[in-house]
PDB file of C-alpha atoms and ligand atoms in Angstrom:
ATOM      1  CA  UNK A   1     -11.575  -7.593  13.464  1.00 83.00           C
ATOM      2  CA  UNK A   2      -9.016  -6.247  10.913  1.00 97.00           C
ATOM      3  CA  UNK A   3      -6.893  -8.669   9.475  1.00 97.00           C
ATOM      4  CA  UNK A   4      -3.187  -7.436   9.720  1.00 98.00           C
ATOM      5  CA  UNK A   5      -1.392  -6.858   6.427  1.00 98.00           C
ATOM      6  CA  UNK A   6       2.081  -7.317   5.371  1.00 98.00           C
ATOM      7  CA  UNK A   7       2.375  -5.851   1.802  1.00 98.00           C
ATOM      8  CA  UNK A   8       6.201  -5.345   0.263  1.00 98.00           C
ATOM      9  CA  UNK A   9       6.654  -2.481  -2.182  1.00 98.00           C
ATOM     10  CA  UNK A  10       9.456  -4.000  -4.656  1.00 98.00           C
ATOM     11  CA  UNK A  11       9.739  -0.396  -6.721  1.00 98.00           C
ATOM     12  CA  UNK A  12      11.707  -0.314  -9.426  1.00 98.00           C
ATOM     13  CA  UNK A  13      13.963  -3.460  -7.954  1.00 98.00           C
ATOM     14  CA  UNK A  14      14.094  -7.436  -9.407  1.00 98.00           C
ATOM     15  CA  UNK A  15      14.778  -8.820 -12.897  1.00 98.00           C
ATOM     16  CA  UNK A  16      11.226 -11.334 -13.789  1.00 98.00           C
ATOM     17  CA  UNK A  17      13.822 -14.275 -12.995  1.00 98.00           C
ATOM     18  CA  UNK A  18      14.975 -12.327  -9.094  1.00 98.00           C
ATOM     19  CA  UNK A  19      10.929 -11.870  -8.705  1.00 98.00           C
ATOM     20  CA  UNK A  20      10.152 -15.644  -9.673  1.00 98.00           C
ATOM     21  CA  UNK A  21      12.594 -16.873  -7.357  1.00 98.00           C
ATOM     22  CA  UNK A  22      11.288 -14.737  -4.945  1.00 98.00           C
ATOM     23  CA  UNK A  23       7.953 -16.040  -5.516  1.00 98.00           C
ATOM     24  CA  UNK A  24       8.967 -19.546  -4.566  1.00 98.00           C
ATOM     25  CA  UNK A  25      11.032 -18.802  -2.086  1.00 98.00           C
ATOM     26  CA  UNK A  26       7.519 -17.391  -0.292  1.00 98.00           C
ATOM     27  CA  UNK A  27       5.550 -19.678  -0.950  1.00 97.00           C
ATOM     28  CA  UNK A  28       5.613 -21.522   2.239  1.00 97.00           C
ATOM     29  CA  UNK A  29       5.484 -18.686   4.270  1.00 98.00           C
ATOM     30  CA  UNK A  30       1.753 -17.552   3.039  1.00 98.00           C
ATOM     31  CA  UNK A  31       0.002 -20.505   5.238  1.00 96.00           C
ATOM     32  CA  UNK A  32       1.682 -19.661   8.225  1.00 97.00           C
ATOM     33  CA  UNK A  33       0.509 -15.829   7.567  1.00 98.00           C
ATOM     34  CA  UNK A  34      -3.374 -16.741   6.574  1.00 97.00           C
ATOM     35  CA  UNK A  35      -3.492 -19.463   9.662  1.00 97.00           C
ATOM     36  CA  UNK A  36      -2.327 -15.929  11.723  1.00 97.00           C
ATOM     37  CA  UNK A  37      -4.537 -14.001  10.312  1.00 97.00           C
ATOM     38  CA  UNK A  38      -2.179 -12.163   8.336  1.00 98.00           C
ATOM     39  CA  UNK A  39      -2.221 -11.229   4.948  1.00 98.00           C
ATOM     40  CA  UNK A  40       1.037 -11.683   2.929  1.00 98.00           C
ATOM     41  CA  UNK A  41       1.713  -9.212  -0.509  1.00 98.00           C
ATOM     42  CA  UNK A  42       3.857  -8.048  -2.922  1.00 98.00           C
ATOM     43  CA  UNK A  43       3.944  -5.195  -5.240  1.00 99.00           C
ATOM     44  CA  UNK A  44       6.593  -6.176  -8.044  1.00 98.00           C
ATOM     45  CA  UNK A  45       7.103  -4.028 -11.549  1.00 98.00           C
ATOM     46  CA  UNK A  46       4.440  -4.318 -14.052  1.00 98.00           C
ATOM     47  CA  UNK A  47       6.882  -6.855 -15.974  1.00 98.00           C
ATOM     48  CA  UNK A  48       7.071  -9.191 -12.790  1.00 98.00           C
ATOM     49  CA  UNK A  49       3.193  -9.189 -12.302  1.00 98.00           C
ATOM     50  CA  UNK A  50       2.509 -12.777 -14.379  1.00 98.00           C
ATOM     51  CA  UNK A  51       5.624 -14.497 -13.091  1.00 98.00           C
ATOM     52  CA  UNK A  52       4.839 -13.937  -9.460  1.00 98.00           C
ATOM     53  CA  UNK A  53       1.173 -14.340  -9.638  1.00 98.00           C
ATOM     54  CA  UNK A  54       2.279 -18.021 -11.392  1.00 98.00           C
ATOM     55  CA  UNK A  55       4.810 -18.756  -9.325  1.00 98.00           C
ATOM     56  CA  UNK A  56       3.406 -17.349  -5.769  1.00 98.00           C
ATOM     57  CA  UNK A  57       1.399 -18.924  -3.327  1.00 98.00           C
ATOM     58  CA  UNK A  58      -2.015 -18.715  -4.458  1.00 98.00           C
ATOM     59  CA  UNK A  59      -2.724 -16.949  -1.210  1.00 98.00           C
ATOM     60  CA  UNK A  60      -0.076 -14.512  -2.182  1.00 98.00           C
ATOM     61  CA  UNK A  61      -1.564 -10.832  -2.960  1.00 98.00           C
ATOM     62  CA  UNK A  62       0.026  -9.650  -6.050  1.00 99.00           C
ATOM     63  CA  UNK A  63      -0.518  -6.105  -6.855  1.00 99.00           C
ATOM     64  CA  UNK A  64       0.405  -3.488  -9.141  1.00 99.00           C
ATOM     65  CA  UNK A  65       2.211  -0.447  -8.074  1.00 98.00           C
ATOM     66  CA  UNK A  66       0.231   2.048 -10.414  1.00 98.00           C
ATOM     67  CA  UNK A  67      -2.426   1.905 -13.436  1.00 98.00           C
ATOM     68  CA  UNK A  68      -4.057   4.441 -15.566  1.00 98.00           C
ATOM     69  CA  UNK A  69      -7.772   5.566 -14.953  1.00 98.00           C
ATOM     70  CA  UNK A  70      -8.916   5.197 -18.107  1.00 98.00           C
ATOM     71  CA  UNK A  71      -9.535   1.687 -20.094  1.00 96.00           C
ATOM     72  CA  UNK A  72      -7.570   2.041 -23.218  1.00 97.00           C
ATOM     73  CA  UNK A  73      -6.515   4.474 -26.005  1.00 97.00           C
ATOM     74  CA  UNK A  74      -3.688   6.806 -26.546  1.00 98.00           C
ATOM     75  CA  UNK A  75      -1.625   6.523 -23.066  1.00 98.00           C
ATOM     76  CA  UNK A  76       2.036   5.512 -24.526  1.00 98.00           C
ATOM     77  CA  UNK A  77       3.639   3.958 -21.741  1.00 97.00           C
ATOM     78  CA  UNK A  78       0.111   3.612 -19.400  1.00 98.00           C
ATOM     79  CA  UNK A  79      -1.465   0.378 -18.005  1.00 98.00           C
ATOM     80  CA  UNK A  80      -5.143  -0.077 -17.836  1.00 98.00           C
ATOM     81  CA  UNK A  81      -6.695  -1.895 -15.122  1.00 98.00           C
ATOM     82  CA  UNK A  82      -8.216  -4.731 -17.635  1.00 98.00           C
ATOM     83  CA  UNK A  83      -4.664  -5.341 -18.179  1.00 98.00           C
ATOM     84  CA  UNK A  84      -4.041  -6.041 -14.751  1.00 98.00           C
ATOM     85  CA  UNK A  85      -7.731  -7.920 -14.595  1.00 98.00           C
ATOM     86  CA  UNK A  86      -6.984 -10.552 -17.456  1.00 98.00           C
ATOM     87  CA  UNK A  87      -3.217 -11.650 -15.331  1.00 98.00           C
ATOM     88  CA  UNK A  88      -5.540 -12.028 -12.302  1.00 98.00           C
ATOM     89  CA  UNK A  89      -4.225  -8.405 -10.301  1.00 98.00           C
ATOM     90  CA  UNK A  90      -6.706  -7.039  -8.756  1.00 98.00           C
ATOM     91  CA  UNK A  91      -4.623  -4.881  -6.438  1.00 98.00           C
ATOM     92  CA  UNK A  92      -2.938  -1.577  -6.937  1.00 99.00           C
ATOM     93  CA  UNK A  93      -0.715   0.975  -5.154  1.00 98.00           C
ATOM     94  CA  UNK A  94      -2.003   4.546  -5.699  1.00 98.00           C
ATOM     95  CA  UNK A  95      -0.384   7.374  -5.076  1.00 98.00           C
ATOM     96  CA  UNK A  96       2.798   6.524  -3.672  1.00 98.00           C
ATOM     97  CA  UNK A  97       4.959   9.806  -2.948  1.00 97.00           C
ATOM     98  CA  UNK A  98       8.003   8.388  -5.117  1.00 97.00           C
ATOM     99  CA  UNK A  99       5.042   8.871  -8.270  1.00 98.00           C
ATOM    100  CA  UNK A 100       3.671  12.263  -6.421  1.00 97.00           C
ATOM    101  CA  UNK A 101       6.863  13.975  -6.888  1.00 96.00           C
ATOM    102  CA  UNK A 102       8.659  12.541  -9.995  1.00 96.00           C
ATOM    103  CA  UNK A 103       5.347  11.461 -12.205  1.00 95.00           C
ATOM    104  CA  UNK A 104       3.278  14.199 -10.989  1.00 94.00           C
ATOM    105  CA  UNK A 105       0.452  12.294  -9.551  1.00 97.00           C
ATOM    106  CA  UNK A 106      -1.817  14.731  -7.998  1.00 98.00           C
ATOM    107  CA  UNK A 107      -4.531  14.058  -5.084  1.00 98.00           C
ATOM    108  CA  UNK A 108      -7.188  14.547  -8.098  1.00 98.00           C
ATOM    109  CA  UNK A 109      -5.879  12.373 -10.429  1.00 98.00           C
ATOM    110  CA  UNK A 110      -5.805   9.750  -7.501  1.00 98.00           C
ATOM    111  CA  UNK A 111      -9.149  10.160  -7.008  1.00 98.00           C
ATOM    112  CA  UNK A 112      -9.748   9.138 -10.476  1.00 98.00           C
ATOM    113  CA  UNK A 113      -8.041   5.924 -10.340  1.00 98.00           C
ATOM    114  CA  UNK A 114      -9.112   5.135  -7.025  1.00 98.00           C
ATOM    115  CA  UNK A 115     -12.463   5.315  -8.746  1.00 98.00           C
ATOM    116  CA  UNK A 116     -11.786   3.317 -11.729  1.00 98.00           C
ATOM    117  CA  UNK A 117     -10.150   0.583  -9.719  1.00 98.00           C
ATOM    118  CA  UNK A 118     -13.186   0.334  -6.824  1.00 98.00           C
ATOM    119  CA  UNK A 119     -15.766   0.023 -10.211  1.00 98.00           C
ATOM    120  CA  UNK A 120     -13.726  -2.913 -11.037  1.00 98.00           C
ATOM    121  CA  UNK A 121     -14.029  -4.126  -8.158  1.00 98.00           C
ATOM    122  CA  UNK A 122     -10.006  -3.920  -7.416  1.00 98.00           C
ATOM    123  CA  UNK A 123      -8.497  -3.034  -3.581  1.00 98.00           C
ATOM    124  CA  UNK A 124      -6.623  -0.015  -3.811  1.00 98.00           C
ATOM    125  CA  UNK A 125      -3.848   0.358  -1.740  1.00 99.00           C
ATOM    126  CA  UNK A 126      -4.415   4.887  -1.239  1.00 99.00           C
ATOM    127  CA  UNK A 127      -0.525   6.028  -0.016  1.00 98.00           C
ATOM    128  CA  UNK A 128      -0.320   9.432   1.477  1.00 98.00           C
ATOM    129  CA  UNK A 129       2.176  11.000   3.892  1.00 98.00           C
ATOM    130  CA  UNK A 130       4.022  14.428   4.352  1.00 98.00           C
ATOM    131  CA  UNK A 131       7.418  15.467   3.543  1.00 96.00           C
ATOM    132  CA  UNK A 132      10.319  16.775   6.143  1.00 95.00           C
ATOM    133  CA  UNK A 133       9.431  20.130   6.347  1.00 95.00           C
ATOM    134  CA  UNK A 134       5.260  19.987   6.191  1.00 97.00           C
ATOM    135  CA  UNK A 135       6.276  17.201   9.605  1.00 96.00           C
ATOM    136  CA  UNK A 136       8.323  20.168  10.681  1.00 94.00           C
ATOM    137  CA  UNK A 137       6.273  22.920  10.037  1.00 97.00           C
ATOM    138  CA  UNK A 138       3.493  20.975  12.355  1.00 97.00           C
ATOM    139  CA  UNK A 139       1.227  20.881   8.996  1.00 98.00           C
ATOM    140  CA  UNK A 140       0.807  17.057   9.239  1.00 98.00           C
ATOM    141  CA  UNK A 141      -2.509  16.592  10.027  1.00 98.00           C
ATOM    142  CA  UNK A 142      -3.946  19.264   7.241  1.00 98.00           C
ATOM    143  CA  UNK A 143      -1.741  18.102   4.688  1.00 98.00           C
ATOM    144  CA  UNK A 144      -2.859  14.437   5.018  1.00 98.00           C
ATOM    145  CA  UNK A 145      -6.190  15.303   5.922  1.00 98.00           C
ATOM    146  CA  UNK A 146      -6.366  16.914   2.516  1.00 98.00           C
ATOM    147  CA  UNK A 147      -4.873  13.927   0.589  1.00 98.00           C
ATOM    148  CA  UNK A 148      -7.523  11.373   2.120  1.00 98.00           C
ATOM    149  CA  UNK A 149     -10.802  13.687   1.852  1.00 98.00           C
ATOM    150  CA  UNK A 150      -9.711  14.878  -2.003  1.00 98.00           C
ATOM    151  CA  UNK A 151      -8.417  11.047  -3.118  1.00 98.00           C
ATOM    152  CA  UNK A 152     -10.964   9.442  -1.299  1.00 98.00           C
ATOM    153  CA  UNK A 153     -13.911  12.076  -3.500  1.00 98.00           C
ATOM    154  CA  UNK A 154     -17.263  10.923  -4.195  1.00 98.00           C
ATOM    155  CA  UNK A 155     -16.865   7.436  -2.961  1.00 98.00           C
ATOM    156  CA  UNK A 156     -19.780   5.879  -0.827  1.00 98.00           C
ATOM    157  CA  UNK A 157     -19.397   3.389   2.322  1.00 98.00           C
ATOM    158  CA  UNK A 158     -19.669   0.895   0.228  1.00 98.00           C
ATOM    159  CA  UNK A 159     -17.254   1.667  -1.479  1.00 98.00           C
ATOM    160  CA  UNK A 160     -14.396   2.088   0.592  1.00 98.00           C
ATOM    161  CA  UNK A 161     -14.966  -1.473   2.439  1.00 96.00           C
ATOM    162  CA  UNK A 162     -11.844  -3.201   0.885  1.00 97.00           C
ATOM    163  CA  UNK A 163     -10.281   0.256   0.907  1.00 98.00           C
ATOM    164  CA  UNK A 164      -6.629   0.022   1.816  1.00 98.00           C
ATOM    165  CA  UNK A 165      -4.764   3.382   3.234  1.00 99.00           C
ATOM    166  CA  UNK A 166      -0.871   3.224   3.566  1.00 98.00           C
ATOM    167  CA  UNK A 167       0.659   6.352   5.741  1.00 98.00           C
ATOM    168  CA  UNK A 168       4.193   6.674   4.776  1.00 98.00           C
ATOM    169  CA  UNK A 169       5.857   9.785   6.049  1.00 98.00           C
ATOM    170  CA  UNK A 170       8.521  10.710   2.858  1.00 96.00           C
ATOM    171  CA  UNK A 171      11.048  11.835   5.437  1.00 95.00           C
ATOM    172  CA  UNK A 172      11.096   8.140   6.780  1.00 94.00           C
ATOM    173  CA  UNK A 173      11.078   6.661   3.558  1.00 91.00           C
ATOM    174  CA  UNK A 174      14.505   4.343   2.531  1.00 86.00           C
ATOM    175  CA  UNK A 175      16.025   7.016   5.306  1.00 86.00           C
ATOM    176  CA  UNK A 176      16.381   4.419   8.305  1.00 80.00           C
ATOM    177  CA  UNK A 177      14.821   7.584   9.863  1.00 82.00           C
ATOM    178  CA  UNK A 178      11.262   5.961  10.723  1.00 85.00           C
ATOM    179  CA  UNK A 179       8.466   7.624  12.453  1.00 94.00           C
ATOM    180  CA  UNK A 180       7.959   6.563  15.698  1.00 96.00           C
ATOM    181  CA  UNK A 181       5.612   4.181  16.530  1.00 97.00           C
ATOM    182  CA  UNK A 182       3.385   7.236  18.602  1.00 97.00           C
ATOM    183  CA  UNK A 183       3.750   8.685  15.128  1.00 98.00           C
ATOM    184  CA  UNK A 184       2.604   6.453  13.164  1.00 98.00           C
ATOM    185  CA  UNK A 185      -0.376   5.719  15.299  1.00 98.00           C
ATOM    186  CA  UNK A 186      -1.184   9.693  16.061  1.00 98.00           C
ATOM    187  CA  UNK A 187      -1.702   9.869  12.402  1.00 98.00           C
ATOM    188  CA  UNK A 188      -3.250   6.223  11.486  1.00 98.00           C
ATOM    189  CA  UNK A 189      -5.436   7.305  14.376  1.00 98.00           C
ATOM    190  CA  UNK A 190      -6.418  10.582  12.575  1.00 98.00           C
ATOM    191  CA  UNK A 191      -6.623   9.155   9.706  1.00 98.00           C
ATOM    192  CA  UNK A 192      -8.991   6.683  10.647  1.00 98.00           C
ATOM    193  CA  UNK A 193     -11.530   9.396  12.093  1.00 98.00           C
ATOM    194  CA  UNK A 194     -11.405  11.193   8.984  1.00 98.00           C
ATOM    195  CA  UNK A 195     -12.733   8.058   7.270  1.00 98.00           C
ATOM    196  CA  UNK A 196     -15.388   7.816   9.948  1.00 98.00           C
ATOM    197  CA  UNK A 197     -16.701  11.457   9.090  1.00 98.00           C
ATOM    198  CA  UNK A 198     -16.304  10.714   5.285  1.00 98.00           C
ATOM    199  CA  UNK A 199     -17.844   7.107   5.753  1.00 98.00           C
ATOM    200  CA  UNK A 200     -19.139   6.353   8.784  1.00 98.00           C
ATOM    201  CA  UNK A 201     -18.838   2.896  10.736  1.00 98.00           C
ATOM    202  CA  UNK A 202     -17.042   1.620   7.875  1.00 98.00           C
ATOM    203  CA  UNK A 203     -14.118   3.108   8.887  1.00 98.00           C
ATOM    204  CA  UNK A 204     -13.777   0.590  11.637  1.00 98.00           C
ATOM    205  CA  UNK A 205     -12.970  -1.969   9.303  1.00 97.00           C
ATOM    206  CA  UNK A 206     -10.058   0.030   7.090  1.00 98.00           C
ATOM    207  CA  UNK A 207      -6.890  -1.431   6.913  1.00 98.00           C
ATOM    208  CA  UNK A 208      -4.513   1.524   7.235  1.00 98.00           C
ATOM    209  CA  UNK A 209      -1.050   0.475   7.121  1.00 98.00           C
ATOM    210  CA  UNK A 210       2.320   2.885   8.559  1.00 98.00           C
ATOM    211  CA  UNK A 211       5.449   2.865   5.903  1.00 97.00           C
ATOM    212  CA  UNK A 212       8.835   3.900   6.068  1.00 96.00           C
ATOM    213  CA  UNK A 213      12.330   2.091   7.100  1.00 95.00           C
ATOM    214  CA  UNK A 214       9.873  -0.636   8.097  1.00 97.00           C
ATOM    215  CA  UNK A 215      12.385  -4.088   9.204  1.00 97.00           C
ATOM    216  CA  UNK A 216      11.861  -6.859  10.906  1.00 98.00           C
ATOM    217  CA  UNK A 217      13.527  -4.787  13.896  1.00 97.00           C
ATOM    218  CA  UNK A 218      10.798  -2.661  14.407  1.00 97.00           C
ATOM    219  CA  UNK A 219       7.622  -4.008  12.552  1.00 98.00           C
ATOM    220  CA  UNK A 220       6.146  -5.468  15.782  1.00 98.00           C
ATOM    221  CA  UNK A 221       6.536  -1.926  17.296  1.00 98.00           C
ATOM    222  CA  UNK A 222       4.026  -0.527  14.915  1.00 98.00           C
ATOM    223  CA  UNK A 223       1.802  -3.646  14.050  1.00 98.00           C
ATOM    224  CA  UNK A 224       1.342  -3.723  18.031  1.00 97.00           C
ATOM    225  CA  UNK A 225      -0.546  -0.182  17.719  1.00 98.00           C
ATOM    226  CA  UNK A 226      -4.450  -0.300  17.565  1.00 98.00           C
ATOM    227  CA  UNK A 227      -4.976   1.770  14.484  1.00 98.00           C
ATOM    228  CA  UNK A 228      -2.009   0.501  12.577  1.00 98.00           C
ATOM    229  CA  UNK A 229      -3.012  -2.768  10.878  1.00 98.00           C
ATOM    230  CA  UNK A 230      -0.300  -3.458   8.751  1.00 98.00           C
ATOM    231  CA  UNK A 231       3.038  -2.170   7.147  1.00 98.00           C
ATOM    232  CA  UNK A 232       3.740  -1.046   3.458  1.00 98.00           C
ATOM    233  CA  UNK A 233       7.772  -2.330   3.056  1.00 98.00           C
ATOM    234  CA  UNK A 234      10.299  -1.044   0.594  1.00 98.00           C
ATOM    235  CA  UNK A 235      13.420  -2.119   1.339  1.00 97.00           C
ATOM    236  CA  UNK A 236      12.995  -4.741   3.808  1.00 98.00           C
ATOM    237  CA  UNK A 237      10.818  -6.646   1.460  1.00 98.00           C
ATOM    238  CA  UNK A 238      13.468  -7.693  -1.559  1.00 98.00           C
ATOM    239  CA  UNK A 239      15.259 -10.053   0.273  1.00 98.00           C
ATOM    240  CA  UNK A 240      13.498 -13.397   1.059  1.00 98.00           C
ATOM    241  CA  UNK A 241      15.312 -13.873   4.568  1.00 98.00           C
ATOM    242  CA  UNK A 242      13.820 -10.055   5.900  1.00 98.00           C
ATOM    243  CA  UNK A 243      10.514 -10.493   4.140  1.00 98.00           C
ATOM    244  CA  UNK A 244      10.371 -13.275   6.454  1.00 98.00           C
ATOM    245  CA  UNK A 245      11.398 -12.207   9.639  1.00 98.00           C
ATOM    246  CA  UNK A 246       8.780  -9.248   9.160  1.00 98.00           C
ATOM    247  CA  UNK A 247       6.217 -12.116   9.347  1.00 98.00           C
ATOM    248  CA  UNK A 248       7.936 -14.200  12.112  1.00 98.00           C
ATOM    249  CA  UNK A 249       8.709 -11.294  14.411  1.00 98.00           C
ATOM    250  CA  UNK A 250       4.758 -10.634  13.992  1.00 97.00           C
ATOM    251  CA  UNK A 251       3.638 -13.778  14.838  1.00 96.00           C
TER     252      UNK A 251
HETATM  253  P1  13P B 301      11.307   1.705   2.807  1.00 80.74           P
HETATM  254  O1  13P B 301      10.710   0.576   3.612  1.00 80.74           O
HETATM  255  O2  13P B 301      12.466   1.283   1.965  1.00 80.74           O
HETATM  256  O3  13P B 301      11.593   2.897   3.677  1.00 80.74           O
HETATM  257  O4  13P B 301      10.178   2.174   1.762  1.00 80.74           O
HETATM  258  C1  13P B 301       8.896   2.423   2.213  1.00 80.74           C
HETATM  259  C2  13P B 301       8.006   2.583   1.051  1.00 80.74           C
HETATM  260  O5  13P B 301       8.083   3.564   0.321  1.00 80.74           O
HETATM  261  C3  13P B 301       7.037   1.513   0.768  1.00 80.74           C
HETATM  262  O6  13P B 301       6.092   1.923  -0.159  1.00 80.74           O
END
């Protein structure tokens, strides 16, 4: 049984004194998601990371919205994952498409921290999707398929276990045009039996989450499809009052 999976993406958005507050506000909402089998998450700035990991629920997954690949040395402006390991993160968004088209992060250099983060024994949250015209062009499935088989590279079963995969189509991203909930499980769906030829059985236990213009409106639309076991939230996930009515109107 997969556990469900409600992870907020906070971007660039909160001061460290908006994200504490934020982190107190949740706190008692993380029982009520762990007695539902539901895991509760947030994905604040880099800056935010200690508060919220204080301040938080200790329930609460806190992870990291991007890191380098390599452990140290001359990366001005780059993370390392040892960073993120000494405040007690040991998740990490990769590959979100707001990085894949302004920070160039490419489906190879995803595969590399992928890598590094699974040899540290860190759940990486793998984000792929397709933009407007690669839905409209009908190219969804090959463009996808490509992102999972090249990110996912030389990874074993094993691996992959705690493997997280978020499908967020861009053209539903902070659009309040979301993919349908056929949509989103079409592609979870595909996506899932692409991770069953890469790994196997394994695949059955993937968490593979649908983003985009997720609110508390529609999340039990897509949470209520079999291969969508979660949702990745931007927007709906900064205020306290809509991260919780995406739990409650899951429950
Ligand atoms: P919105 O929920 O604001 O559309 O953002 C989705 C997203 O990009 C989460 O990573």
């Amino acid at each position: 049984m997969r556990r469900k999976l409600l992870l907020g993406n906070w971007k660039m958005n909160k001061l460290v004194s908006e994200a504490r507050d934020f982190a107190l506000a949740s706190k008692p909402l993380v029982g009520t998601a762990l007695k539902n089998n539901i895991d509760l998450g947030v994905a604040p700035t880099y800056l935010s990371l200690d508060t919220v990991k204080k301040n938080a629920d200790k329930g609460m997954i806190v992870a990291a919205q991007n890191v380098h690949f390599n452990d140290h040395g001359a990366f001005t402006g780059e993370i390392s994952i040892s960073m993120l390991k000494e405040l007690g993160i040991d998740w990490c968004l990769i590959g979100h498409s707001e990085r894949r088209e302004y920070d160039n992060e490419t489906n190879e250099k995803c595969n590399l921290k992928i890598k590094a983060l699974i040899a540290n024994d860190m759940v990486p949250v793998y984000c792929c999707g397709e933009s407007l015209s690669t839905f409209e062009a009908g190219n969804t499935k090959a463009f996808v398929s490509e992102q999972i088989r090249v990110g996912l590279r030389d990874l074993t079963a094993a691996d992959v276990k705690n493997l997280v995969v978020a499908y967020e189509p861009i053209w539903s991203i902070g659009t309040g045009k979301n993919a349908s909930a056929e949509i989103a499980q079409d592609i979870c769906s595909f996506i899932r039996s692409i991770l069953k030829e890469m790994f196997g059985n394994v695949a059955n236990d993937i968490r593979i989450l649908y983003g985009g213009s997720v609110k508390p409106e529609n999340v039990k639309a897509y949470l209520s499809c079999p291969d969508v076991d979660g949702a990745l939230v931007g927007g709906a996930s900064l205020k306290i009052d809509s991260y919780e009515g995406l739990l409650t109107n899951i429950l």
